[in-house]
PDB file of C-alpha atoms in Angstrom:
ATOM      1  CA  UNK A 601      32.516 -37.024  -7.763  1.00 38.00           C
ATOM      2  CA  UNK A 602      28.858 -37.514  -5.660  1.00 41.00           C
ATOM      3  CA  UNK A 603      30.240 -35.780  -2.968  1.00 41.00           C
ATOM      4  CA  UNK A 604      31.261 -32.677  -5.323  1.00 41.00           C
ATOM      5  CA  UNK A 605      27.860 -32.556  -6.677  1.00 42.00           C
ATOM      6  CA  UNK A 606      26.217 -32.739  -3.433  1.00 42.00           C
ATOM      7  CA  UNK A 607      28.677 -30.205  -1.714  1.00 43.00           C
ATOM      8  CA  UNK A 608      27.942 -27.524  -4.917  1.00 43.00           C
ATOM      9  CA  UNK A 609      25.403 -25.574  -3.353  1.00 46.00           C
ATOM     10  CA  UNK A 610      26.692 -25.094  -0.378  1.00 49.00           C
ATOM     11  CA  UNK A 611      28.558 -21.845  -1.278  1.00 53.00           C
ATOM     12  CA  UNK A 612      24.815 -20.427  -2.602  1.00 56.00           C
ATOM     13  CA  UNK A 613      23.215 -21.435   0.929  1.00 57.00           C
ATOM     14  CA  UNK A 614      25.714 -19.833   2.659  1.00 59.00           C
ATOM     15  CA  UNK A 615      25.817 -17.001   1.022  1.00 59.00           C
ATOM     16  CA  UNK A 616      21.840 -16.274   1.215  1.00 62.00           C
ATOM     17  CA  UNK A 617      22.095 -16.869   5.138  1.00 66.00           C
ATOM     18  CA  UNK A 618      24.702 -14.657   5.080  1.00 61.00           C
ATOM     19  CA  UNK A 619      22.990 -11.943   3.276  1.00 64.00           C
ATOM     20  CA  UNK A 620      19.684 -12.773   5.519  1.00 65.00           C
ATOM     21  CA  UNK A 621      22.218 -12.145   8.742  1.00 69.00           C
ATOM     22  CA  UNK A 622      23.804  -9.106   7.157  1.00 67.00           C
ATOM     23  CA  UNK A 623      20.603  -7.323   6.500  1.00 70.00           C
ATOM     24  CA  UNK A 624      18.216  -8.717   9.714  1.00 77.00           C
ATOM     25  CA  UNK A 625      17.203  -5.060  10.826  1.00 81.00           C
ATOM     26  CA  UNK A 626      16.233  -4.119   7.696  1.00 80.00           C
ATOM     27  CA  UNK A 627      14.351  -7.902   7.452  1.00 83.00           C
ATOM     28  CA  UNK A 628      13.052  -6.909  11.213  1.00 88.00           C
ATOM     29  CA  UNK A 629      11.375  -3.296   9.822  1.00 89.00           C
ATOM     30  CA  UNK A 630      10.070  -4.526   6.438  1.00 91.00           C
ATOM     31  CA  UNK A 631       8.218  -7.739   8.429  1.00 91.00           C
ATOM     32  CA  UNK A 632       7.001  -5.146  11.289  1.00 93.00           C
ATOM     33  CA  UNK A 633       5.679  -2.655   8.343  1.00 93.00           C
ATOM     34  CA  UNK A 634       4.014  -5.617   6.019  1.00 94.00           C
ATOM     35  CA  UNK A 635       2.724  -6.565   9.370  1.00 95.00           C
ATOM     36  CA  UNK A 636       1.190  -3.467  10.763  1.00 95.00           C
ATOM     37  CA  UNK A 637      -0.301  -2.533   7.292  1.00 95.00           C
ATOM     38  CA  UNK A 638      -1.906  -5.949   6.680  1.00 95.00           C
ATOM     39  CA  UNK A 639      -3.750  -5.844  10.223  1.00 95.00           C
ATOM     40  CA  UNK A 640      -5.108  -2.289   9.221  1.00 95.00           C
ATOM     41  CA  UNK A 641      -6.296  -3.986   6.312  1.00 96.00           C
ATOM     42  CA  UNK A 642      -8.168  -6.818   7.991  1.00 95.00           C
ATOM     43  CA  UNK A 643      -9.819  -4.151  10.382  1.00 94.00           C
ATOM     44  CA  UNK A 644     -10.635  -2.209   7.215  1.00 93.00           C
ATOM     45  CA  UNK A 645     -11.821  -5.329   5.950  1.00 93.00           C
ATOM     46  CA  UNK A 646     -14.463  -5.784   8.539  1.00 91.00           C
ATOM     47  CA  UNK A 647     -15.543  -3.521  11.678  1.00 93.00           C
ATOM     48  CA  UNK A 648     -14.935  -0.466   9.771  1.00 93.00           C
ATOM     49  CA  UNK A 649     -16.657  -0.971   6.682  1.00 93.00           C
ATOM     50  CA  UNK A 650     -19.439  -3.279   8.388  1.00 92.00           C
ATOM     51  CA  UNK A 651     -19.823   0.260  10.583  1.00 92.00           C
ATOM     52  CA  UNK A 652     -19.711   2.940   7.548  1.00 92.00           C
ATOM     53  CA  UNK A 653     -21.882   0.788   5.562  1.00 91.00           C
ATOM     54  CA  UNK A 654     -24.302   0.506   8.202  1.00 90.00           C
ATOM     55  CA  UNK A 655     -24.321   4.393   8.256  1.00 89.00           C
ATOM     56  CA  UNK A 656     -24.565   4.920   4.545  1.00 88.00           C
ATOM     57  CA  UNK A 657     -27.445   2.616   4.771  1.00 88.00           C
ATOM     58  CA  UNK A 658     -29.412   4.910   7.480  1.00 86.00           C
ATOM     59  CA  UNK A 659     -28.285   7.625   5.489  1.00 84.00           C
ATOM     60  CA  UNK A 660     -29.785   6.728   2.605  1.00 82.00           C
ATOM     61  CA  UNK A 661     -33.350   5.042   4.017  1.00 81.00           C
ATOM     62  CA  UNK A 662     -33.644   8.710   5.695  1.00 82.00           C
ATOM     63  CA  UNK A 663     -37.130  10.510   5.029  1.00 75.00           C
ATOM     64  CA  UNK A 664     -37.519  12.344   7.882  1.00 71.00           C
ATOM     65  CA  UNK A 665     -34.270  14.533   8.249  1.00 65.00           C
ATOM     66  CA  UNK A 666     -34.606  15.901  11.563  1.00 64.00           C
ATOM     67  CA  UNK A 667     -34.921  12.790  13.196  1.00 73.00           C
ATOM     68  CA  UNK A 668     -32.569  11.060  10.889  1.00 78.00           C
ATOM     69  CA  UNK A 669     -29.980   9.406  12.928  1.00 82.00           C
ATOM     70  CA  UNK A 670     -26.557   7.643  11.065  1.00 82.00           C
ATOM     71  CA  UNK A 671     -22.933   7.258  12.116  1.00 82.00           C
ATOM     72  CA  UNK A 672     -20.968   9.642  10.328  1.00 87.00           C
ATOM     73  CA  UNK A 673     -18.209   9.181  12.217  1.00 91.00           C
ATOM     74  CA  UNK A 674     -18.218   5.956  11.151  1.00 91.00           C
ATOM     75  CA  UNK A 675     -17.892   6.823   7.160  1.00 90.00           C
ATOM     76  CA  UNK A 676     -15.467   9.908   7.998  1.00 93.00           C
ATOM     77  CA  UNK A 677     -13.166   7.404   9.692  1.00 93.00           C
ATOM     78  CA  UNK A 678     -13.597   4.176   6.818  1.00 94.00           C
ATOM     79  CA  UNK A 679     -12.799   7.404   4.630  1.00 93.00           C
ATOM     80  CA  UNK A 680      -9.495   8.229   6.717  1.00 94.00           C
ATOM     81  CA  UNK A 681      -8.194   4.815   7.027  1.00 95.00           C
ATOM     82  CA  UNK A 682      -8.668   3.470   3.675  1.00 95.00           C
ATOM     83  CA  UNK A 683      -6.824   6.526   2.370  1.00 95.00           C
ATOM     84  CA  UNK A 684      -4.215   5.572   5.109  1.00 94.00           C
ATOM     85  CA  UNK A 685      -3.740   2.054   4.384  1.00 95.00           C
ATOM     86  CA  UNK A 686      -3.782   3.041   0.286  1.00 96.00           C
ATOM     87  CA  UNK A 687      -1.123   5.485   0.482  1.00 96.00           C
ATOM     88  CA  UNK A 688       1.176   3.524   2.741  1.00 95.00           C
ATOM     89  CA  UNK A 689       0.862   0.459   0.234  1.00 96.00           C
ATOM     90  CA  UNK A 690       1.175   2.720  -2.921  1.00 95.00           C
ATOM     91  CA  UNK A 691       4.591   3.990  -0.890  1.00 96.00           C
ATOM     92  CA  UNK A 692       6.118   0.441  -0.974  1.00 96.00           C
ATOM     93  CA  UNK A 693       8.062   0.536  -4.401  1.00 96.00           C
ATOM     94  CA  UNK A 694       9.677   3.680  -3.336  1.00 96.00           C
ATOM     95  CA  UNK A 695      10.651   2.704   0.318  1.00 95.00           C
ATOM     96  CA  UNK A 696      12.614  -0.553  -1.810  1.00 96.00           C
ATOM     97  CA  UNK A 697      13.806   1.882  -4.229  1.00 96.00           C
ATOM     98  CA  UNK A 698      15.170   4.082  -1.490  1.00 94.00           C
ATOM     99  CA  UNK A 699      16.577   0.987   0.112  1.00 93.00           C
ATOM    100  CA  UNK A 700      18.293  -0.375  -2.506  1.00 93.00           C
ATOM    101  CA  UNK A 701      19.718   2.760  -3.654  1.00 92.00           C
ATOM    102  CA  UNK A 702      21.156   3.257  -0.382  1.00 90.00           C
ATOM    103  CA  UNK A 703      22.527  -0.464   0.428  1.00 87.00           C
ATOM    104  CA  UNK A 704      24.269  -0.354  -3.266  1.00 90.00           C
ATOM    105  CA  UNK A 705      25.479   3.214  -2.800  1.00 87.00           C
ATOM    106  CA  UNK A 706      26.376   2.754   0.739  1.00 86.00           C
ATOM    107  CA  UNK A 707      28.719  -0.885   0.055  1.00 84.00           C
ATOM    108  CA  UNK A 708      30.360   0.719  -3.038  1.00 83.00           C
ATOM    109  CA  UNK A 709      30.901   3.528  -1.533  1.00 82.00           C
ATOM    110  CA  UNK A 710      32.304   2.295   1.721  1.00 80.00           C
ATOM    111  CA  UNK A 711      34.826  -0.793   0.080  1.00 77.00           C
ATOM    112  CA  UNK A 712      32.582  -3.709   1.291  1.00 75.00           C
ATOM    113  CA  UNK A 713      31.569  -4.567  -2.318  1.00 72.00           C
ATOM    114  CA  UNK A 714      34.897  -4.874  -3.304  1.00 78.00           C
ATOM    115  CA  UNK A 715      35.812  -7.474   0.002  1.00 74.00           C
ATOM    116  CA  UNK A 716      33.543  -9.215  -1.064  1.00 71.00           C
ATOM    117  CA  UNK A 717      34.473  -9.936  -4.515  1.00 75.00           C
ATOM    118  CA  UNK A 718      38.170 -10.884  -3.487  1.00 76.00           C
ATOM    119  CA  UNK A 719      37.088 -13.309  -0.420  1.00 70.00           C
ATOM    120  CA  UNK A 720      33.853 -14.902  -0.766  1.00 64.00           C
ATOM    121  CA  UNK A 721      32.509 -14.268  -3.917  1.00 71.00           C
ATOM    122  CA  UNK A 722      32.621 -12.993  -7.387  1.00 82.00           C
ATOM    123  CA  UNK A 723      30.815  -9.707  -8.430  1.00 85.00           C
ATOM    124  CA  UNK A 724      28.452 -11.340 -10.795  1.00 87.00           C
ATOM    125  CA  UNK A 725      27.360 -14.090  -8.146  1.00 85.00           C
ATOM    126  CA  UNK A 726      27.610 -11.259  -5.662  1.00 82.00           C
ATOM    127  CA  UNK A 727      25.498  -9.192  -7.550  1.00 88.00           C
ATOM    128  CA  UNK A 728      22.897 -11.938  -8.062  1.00 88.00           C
ATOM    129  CA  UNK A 729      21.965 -13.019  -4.734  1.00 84.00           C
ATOM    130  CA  UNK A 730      22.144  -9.241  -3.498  1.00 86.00           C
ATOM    131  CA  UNK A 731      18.940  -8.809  -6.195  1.00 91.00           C
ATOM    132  CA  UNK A 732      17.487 -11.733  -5.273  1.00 90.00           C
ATOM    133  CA  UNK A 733      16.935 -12.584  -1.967  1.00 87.00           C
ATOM    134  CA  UNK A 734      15.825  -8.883  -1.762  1.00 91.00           C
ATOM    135  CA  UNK A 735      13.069  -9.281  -4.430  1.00 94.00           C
ATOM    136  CA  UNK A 736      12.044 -12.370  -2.588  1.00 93.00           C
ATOM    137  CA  UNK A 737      11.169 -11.055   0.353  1.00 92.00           C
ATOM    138  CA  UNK A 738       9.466  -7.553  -1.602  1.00 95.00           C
ATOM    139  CA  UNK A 739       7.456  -9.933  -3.484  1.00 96.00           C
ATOM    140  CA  UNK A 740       6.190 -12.069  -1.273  1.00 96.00           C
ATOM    141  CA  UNK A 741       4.638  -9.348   1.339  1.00 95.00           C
ATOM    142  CA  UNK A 742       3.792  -6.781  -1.332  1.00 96.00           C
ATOM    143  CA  UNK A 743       1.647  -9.521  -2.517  1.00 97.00           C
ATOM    144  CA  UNK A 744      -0.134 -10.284   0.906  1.00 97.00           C
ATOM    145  CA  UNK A 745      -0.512  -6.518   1.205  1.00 96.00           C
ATOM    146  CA  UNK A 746      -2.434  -6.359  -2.619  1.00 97.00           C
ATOM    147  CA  UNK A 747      -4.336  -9.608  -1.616  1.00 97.00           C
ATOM    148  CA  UNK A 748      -5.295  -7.598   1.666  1.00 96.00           C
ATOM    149  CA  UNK A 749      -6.075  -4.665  -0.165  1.00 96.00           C
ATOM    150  CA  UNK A 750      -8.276  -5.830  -2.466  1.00 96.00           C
ATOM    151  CA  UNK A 751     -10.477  -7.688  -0.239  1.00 95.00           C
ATOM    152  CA  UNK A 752     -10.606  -4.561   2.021  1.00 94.00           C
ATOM    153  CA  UNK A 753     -11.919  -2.751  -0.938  1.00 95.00           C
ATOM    154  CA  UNK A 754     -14.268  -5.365  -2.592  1.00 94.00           C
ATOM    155  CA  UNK A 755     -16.155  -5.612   1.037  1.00 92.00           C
ATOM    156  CA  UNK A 756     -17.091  -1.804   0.813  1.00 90.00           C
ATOM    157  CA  UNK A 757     -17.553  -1.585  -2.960  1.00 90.00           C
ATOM    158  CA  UNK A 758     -21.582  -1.110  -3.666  1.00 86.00           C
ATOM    159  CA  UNK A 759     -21.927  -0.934   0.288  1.00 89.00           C
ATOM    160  CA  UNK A 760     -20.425   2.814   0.200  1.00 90.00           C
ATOM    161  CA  UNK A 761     -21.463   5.080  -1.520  1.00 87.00           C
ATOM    162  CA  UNK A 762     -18.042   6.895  -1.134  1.00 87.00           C
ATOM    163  CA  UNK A 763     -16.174   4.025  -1.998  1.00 90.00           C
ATOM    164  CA  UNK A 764     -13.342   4.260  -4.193  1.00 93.00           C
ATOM    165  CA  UNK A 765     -13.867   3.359  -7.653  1.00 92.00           C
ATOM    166  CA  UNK A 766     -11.395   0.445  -9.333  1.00 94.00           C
ATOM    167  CA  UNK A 767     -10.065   2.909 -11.847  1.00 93.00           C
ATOM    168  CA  UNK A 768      -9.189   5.484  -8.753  1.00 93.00           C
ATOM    169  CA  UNK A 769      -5.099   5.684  -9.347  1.00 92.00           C
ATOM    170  CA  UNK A 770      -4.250   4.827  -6.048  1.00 94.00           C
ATOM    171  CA  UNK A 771      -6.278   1.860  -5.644  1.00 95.00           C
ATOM    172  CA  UNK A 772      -6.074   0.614  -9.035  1.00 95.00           C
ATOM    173  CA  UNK A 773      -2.190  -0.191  -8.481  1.00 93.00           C
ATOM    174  CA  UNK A 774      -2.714  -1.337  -4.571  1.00 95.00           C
ATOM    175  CA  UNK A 775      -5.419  -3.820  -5.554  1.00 94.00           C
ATOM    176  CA  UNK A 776      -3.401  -5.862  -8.364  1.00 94.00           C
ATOM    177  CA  UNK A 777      -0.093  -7.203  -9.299  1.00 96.00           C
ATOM    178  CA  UNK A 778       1.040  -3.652 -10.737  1.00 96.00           C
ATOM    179  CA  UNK A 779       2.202  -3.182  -7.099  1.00 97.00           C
ATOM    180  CA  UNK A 780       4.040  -6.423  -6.842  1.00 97.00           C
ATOM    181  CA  UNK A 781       5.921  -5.604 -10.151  1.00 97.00           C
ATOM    182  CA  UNK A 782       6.584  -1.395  -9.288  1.00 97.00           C
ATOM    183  CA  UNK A 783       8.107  -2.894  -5.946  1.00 97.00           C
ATOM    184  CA  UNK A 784      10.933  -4.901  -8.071  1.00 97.00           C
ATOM    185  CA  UNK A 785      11.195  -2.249 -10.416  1.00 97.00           C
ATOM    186  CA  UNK A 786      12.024  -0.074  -7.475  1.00 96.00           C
ATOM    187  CA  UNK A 787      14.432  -2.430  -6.235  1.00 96.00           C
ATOM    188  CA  UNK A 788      16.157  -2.989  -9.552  1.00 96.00           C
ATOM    189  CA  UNK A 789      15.884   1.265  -9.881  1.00 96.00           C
ATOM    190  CA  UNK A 790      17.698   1.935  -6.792  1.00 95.00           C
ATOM    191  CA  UNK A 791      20.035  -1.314  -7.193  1.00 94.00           C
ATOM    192  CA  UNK A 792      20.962   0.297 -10.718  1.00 95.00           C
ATOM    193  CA  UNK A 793      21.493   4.124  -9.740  1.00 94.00           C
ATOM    194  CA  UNK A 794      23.271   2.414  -6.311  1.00 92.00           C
ATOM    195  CA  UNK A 795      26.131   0.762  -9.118  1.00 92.00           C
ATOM    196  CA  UNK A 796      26.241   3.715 -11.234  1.00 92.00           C
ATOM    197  CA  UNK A 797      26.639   6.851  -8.339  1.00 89.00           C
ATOM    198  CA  UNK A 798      28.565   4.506  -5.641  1.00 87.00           C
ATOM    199  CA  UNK A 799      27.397   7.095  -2.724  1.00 87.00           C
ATOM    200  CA  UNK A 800      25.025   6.412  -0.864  1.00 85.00           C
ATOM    201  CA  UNK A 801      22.303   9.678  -0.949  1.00 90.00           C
ATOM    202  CA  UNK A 802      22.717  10.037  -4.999  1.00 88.00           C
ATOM    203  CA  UNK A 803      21.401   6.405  -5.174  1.00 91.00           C
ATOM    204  CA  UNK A 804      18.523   6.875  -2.444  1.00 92.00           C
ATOM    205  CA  UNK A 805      17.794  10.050  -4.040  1.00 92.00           C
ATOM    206  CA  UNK A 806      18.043   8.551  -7.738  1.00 94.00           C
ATOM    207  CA  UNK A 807      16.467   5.289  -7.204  1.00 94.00           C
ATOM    208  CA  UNK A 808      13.379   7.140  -5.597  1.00 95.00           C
ATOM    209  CA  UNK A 809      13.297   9.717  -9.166  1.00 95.00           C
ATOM    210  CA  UNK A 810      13.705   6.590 -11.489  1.00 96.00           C
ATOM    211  CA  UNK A 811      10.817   4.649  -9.609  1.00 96.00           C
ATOM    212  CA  UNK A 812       9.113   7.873  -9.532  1.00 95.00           C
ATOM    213  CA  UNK A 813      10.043   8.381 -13.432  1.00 96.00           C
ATOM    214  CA  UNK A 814       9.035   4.834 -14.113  1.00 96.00           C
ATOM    215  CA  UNK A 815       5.387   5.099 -12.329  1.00 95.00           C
ATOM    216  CA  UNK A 816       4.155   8.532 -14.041  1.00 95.00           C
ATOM    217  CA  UNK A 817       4.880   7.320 -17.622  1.00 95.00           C
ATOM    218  CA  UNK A 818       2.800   4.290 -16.556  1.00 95.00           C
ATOM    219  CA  UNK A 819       0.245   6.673 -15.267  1.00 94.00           C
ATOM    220  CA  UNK A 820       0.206   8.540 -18.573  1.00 94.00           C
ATOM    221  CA  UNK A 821       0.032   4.843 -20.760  1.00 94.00           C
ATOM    222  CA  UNK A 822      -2.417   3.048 -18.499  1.00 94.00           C
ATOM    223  CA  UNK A 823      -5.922   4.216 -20.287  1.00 93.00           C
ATOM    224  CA  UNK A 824      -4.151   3.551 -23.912  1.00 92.00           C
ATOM    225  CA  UNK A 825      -2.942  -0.041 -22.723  1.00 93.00           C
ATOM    226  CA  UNK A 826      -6.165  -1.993 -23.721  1.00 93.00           C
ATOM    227  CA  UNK A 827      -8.489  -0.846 -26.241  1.00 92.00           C
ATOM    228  CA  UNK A 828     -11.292   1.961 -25.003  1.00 88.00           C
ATOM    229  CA  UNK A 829     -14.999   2.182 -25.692  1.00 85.00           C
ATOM    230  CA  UNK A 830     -16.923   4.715 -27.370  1.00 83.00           C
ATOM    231  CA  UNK A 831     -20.091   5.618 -26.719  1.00 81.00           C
ATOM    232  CA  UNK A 832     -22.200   8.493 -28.454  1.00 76.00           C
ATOM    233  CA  UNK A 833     -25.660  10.509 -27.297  1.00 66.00           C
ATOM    234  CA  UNK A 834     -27.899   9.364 -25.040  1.00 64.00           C
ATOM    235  CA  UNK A 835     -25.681   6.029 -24.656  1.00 64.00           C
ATOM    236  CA  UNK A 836     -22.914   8.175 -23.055  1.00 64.00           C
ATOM    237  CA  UNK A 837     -25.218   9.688 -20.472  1.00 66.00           C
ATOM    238  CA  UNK A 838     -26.316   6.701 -19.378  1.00 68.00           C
ATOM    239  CA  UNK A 839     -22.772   5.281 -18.518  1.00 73.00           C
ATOM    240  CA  UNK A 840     -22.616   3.598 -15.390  1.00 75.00           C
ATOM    241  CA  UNK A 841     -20.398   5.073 -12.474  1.00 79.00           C
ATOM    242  CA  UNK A 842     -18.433   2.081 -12.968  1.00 84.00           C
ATOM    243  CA  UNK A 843     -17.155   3.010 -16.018  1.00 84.00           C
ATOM    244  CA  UNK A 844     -14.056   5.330 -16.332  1.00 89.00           C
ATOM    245  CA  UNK A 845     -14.455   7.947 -18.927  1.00 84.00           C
ATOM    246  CA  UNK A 846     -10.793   8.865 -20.780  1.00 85.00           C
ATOM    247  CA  UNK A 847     -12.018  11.125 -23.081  1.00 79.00           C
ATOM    248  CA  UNK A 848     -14.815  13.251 -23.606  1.00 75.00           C
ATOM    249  CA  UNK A 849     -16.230  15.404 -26.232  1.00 68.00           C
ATOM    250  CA  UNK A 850     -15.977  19.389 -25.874  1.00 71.00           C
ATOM    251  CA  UNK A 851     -18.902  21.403 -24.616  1.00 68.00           C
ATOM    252  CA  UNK A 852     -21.600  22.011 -27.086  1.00 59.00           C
ATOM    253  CA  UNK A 853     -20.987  19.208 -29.546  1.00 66.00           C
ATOM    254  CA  UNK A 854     -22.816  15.716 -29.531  1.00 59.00           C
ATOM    255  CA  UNK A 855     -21.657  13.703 -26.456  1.00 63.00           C
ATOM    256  CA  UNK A 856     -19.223  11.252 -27.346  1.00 68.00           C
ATOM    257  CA  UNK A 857     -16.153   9.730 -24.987  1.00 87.00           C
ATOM    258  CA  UNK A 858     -13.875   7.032 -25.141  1.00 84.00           C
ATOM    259  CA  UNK A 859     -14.259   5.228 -21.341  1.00 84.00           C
ATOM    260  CA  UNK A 860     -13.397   1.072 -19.907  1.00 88.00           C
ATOM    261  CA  UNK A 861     -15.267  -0.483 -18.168  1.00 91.00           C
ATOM    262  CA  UNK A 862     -15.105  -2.408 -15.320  1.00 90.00           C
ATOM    263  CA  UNK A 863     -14.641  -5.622 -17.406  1.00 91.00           C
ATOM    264  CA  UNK A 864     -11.178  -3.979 -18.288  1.00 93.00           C
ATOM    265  CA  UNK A 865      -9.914  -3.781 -14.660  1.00 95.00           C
ATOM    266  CA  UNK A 866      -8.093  -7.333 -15.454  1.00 95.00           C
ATOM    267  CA  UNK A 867      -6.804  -6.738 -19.325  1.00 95.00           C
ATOM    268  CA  UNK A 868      -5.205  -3.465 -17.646  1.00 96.00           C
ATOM    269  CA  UNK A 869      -3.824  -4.486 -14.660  1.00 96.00           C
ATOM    270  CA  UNK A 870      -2.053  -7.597 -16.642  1.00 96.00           C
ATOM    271  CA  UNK A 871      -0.965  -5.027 -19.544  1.00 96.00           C
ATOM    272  CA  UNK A 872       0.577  -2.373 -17.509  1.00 96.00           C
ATOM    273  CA  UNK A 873       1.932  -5.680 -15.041  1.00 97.00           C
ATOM    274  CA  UNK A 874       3.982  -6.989 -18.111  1.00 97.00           C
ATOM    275  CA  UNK A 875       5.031  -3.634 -19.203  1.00 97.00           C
ATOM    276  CA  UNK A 876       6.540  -3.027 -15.499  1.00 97.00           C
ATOM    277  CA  UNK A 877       8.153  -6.490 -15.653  1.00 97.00           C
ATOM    278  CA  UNK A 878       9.780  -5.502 -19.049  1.00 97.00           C
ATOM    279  CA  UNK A 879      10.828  -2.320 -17.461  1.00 97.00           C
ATOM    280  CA  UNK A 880      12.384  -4.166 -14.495  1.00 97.00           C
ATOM    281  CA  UNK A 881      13.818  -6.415 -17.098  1.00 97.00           C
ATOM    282  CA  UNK A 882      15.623  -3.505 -18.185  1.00 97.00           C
ATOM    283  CA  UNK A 883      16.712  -2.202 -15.346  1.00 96.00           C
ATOM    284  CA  UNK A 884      18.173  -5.295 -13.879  1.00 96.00           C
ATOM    285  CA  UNK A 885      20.122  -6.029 -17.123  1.00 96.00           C
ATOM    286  CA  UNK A 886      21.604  -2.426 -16.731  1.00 94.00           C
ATOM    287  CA  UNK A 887      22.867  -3.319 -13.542  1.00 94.00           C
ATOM    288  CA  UNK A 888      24.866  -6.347 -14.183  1.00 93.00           C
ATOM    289  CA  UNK A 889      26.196  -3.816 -17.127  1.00 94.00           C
ATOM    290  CA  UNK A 890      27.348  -1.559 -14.754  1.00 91.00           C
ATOM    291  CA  UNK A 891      28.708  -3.701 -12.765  1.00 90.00           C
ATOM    292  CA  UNK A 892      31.013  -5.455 -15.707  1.00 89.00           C
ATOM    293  CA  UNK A 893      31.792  -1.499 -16.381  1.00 87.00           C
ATOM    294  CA  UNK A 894      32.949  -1.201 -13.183  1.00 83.00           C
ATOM    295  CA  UNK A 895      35.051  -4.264 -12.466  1.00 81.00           C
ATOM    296  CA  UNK A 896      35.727  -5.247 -15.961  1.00 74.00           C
ATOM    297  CA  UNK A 897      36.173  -8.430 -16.772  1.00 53.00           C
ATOM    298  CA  UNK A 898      35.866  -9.838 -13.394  1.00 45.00           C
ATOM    299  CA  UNK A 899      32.523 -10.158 -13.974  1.00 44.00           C
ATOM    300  CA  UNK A 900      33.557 -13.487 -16.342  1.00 42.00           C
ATOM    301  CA  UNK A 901      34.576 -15.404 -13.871  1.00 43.00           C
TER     302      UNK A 901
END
């Protein structure tokens, strides 16, 4: 009976190595790309906002504007290359969602799903380990890349005066856990439409509409996910930049508007990371539905 219980796993070991083996280029490019984008971020990090904050602060000691002399190249290319290094990590949850939509299509599509339910494991189990070693590996470098980012950004915030502000929707999601939790919805989005179309370019092209479905209603609930502020008069005009406004009174009438401040960053990023959670919640559940829809009660076993 001990050597039973010890020999148990086994079948779950083998099976992640084999999954690890099966999908090493895809291992190789997601390494090289959490790689490349997290040494941008360190040089964002340091010589090129050390070098556009230098500028901005020659710009702005200037009194004498015709022999005023600042880097602007250096602020035009912190500019560039933050808006690089934001986009590429905002693009993560849809390159997994594309991924996943893809590998699920392409193995349902082709017959190796099925082989593998008759010879090494069963569709359930199968299922299981094809989610999550996956959202292992998404979450662990999305998370370096957010850690990254957000240093990158805090070392230029109040040294720039074109710095990004913390409510900006790009870096909002790239400096928190939102990212880390849109990534595994993306892969639980493609993994889903994957089960349901069983082709391969319906499920790429599905998973990346559901992801993209999934991130503009969070868009649209993100300023109603943690109670605003209002502030009326002379109090509203004297909001800091900090602050993102939501709403604001029409033209003509006594300024009002609803706005967070920056104390909120943390209530919102935690509110819309649950939501996303739930959401992948969701979606993972309807894939293991699927899946007992299509092999029926094979899924028991």
């Amino acid at each position: 009976m001990t050597t039973l219980t010890a020999a148990a796993p086994a079948p779950r070991v083998h099976l992640t190595r084999w999954l690890l083996r099966l999908h090493r280029p895809a291992l190789y490019v997601w390494a090289g790309l959490v790689l490349a984008l997290a040494a941008l971020l360190l040089v964002l990090h340091g010589p090129l906002t050390d070098a556009a904050a230098d500028a901005w602060r020659r710009y702005d000691a200037c009194t004498d504007w015709q022999r005023c002399r600042y880097d602007q190249n250096a602020i035009v290319r912190y500019k560039d290359w933050y808006n690089y290094a934001t986009l590429a990590a905002a693009a993560v949850p849809f390159l997994v969602a594309a991924w996943a939509g893809g590998l699920f299509g392409r193995e349902l599509e082709s017959g190796t799903a099925r082989l593998a339910w008759t010879q090494s494991s069963t569709p359930v189990r199968w299922l299981a380990f094809r989610l999550a070693v996956p959202a292992a590996a998404v979450a662990a470098g999305t998370a370096l890349l957010v850690w990254l980012h957000h240093l990158a950004w805090t070392a230029g915030n109040g040294r720039i005066d074109t710095a990004k502000q913390w409510y900006d929707v790009w870096t909002f999601h790239t400096n928190g856990p939102t990212l880390v939790a849109l990534a595994l919805c993306g892969l639980a989005a493609g993994a889903l439409t994957g089960l349901l179309s069983r082709r391969t370019l319906p499920a790429l092209g599905l998973g990346l509409v559901l992801t993209g479905a999934v991130w503009t209603g969070l868009q649209l609930l993100l300023p109603r996910l943690w109670p605003t502020r209002t502030s009326t008069g002379e109090a509203f005009d004297a909001l800091p930049n900090s602050s993102w406004t939501v709403w604001e009174s029409p033209r003509g009438t006594v300024p009002a508007g609803d706005y967070h401040p920056a104390s909120h960053y943390w209530p919102l990023q935690l509110t819309s990371t649950a939501l996303l959670l739930a959401v992948t919640a969701l979606l993972t559940l309807g894939c293991f539905l699927a899946l007992r829809r299509l092999t029926g009660k094979t899924t028991a076993r």
